CSV table of C-alpha atoms and ligand atoms in Angstrom, one decimal:
chain,number,residue,atom,x,y,z
F,850,MET,CA,3.0,-7.7,9.7
F,851,ASN,CA,5.7,-6.6,7.3
F,852,ILE,CA,8.7,-8.8,7.8
F,853,LYS,CA,12.0,-7.5,6.3
F,854,ASN,CA,15.6,-8.4,6.5
F,855,CYS,CA,17.7,-5.9,8.4
F,856,ARG,CA,20.0,-4.0,6.0
F,857,ASN,CA,22.8,-4.1,8.5
F,858,CYS,CA,22.8,-7.6,10.1
F,859,GLY,CA,20.4,-9.5,7.8
F,860,LYS,CA,18.1,-10.6,10.7
F,861,MET,CA,14.4,-10.8,10.0
F,862,PHE,CA,12.3,-8.3,11.9
F,863,ASN,CA,8.9,-6.8,11.9
F,864,TYR,CA,9.3,-3.6,9.9
F,865,ILE,CA,7.2,-0.6,10.9
F,866,THR,CA,8.7,2.6,9.5
F,867,GLY,CA,12.0,4.4,8.8
F,868,PRO,CA,15.2,2.8,7.6
F,869,ILE,CA,15.1,-1.0,7.1
F,870,VAL,CA,17.2,-1.8,10.1
F,871,CYS,CA,16.2,-4.1,13.0
F,872,PRO,CA,15.6,-2.7,16.5
F,873,ASN,CA,18.9,-4.0,17.7
F,874,CYS,CA,20.9,-2.4,15.0
F,875,ARG,CA,18.9,0.8,15.3
F,876,GLU,CA,19.9,1.0,18.9
F,877,ALA,CA,23.5,0.4,18.0
F,878,VAL,CA,23.3,3.2,15.4
F,879,GLU,CA,21.7,5.5,18.0
F,880,ALA,CA,24.5,4.7,20.5
F,881,LYS,CA,27.0,5.4,17.7
F,882,PHE,CA,25.3,8.7,17.0
F,883,GLN,CA,25.6,9.8,20.6
F,884,GLU,CA,29.3,8.8,20.5
F,885,VAL,CA,29.9,10.8,17.4
F,886,LYS,CA,28.0,13.8,18.7
F,887,GLN,CA,30.1,13.7,21.9
F,888,TYR,CA,33.3,13.3,19.9
F,889,ILE,CA,32.5,16.4,17.8
F,890,ARG,CA,31.7,18.3,20.9
F,891,ASP,CA,35.0,17.3,22.5
F,892,HIS,CA,37.1,17.9,19.4
F,893,LYS,CA,36.3,21.2,17.9
F,894,GLY,CA,37.3,21.5,14.2
F,895,VAL,CA,37.4,17.7,13.4
F,896,GLY,CA,36.7,16.6,9.8
F,897,ILE,CA,34.4,13.9,8.7
F,898,ALA,CA,37.3,11.5,8.0
F,899,GLU,CA,38.7,12.0,11.5
F,900,VAL,CA,35.4,11.4,13.2
F,901,SER,CA,34.8,8.4,11.0
F,902,GLU,CA,38.1,6.8,12.0
F,903,ALA,CA,37.9,7.7,15.7
F,904,CYS,CA,34.4,6.4,16.2
F,905,SER,CA,34.6,3.7,13.5
F,906,VAL,CA,31.5,5.1,11.7
F,907,ASP,CA,31.0,5.3,8.0
F,908,ALA,CA,31.7,8.7,6.6
F,909,ALA,CA,28.5,8.3,4.6
F,910,GLN,CA,26.6,7.7,7.9
F,911,ILE,CA,28.0,10.9,9.4
F,912,ARG,CA,27.1,12.8,6.2
F,913,GLN,CA,23.6,11.3,6.5
F,914,TRP,CA,23.2,12.6,10.0
F,915,LEU,CA,24.4,16.1,8.9
F,916,ARG,CA,21.8,16.0,6.1
F,917,ASP,CA,19.1,14.9,8.5
F,918,ASP,CA,19.9,18.0,10.6
F,919,ARG,CA,20.7,15.7,13.5
F,920,LEU,CA,24.3,16.8,13.8
F,921,GLU,CA,25.0,20.5,13.8
F,922,VAL,CA,28.6,21.6,13.7
F,923,THR,CA,30.2,24.7,15.0
F,924,GLU,CA,31.3,27.8,13.0
F,925,ASP,CA,35.0,26.7,12.8
F,926,SER,CA,34.3,23.1,12.2
F,927,ALA,CA,35.9,21.2,9.2
F,928,LEU,CA,32.7,19.1,9.1
F,929,MET,CA,31.2,20.5,6.0
F,930,LEU,CA,28.5,19.6,3.5
F,931,ASN,CA,27.8,21.2,0.2
F,932,CYS,CA,24.5,22.8,-0.7
F,933,GLU,CA,22.7,20.6,-3.1
F,934,GLY,CA,21.5,23.7,-5.0
F,935,CYS,CA,24.6,25.8,-5.5
F,936,GLY,CA,27.5,23.8,-3.9
F,937,ALA,CA,28.2,26.4,-1.2
F,938,PRO,CA,29.5,25.0,2.0
F,939,ILE,CA,26.8,24.4,4.6
F,940,ARG,CA,26.9,23.0,8.2
F,941,SER,CA,23.7,21.0,8.2
F,942,GLY,CA,20.7,20.1,6.1
F,943,ARG,CA,20.7,20.0,2.3
F,944,PHE,CA,20.6,23.6,1.1
F,945,CYS,CA,22.2,26.9,2.1
F,946,ASP,CA,20.2,29.8,3.4
F,947,ARG,CA,20.2,31.5,0.0
F,948,CYS,CA,18.8,28.5,-1.8
F,949,LYS,CA,16.2,27.9,0.9
F,950,THR,CA,15.1,31.5,0.5
F,951,ASN,CA,15.0,31.1,-3.3
F,952,MET,CA,12.9,28.0,-3.0
F,953,ALA,CA,10.5,29.7,-0.6
F,954,ASN,CA,10.1,32.5,-3.2
F,955,THR,CA,9.6,30.1,-6.0
F,956,PHE,CA,7.0,28.2,-3.9
F,957,GLY,CA,5.3,31.5,-3.1
F,958,SER,CA,5.1,32.5,-6.8
F,959,ILE,CA,3.6,29.1,-7.7
F,960,LEU,CA,0.9,29.7,-5.1
F,961,ASN,CA,0.3,33.2,-6.6
F,962,ALA,CA,0.1,31.8,-10.1
F,963,ASN,CA,-2.6,29.4,-9.0
F,964,LYS,CA,-4.7,32.1,-7.5
F,965,PRO,CA,-6.3,33.6,-10.6
F,966,LYS,CA,-7.5,30.2,-11.6
F,967,THR,CA,-9.7,29.8,-8.5
F,968,GLU,CA,-11.0,33.4,-8.9
F,969,PHE,CA,-11.8,32.7,-12.5
F,970,LYS,CA,-14.1,29.9,-11.5
F,971,ARG,CA,-16.4,32.2,-9.6
F,972,PRO,CA,-18.4,33.7,-12.5
F,973,GLU,CA,-19.2,30.2,-13.8
F,974,LYS,CA,-20.8,29.4,-10.5
F,975,ASP,CA,-22.9,32.6,-10.7
F,976,SER,CA,-24.2,32.1,-14.1
F,977,PRO,CA,-26.9,29.4,-13.3
F,978,LYS,CA,-28.3,31.9,-10.7
F,979,MET,CA,-28.6,34.6,-13.4
F,980,ARG,CA,-30.4,32.2,-15.6
F,981,PHE,CA,-32.8,31.4,-12.8
F,982,LEU,CA,-33.5,35.1,-12.4
F,983,ASP,CA,-34.3,35.4,-16.1
F,984,GLN,CA,-37.1,32.8,-16.0
M,1412,ZN,ZN1,20.0,-5.7,12.4
M,1413,ZN,ZN1,22.8,27.0,-2.1
């Protein structure tokens, strides 16, 4: 058992995983999320501030949903985030496509850089065998 105080209402609850929010509040947030999603669908081009006021949701919460890729906004929407890599406007997640590609390339080159190391180990493994043959 892992008892924690809900970050939202302060009630004690049995914490399992995810944000430190009790099941009741989690449900309320989920309901809010559906409301926000619906509002954005019905009002094309709304900004975060407007949604925040209309649905009485924290702008930070809306940004969090966008970052989590839970909310995806349309091409002409004013709901915009900035790429954490280069600051370019993006519609969801944390990075723009260009930064995502860059990161994938960097990751690939790290993998390649590690390759010679594993290959280098092979001759060491072979040497005891050679000694054995010499005896
Ligand atoms: Zn709560
Ligand atoms: Zn970027």
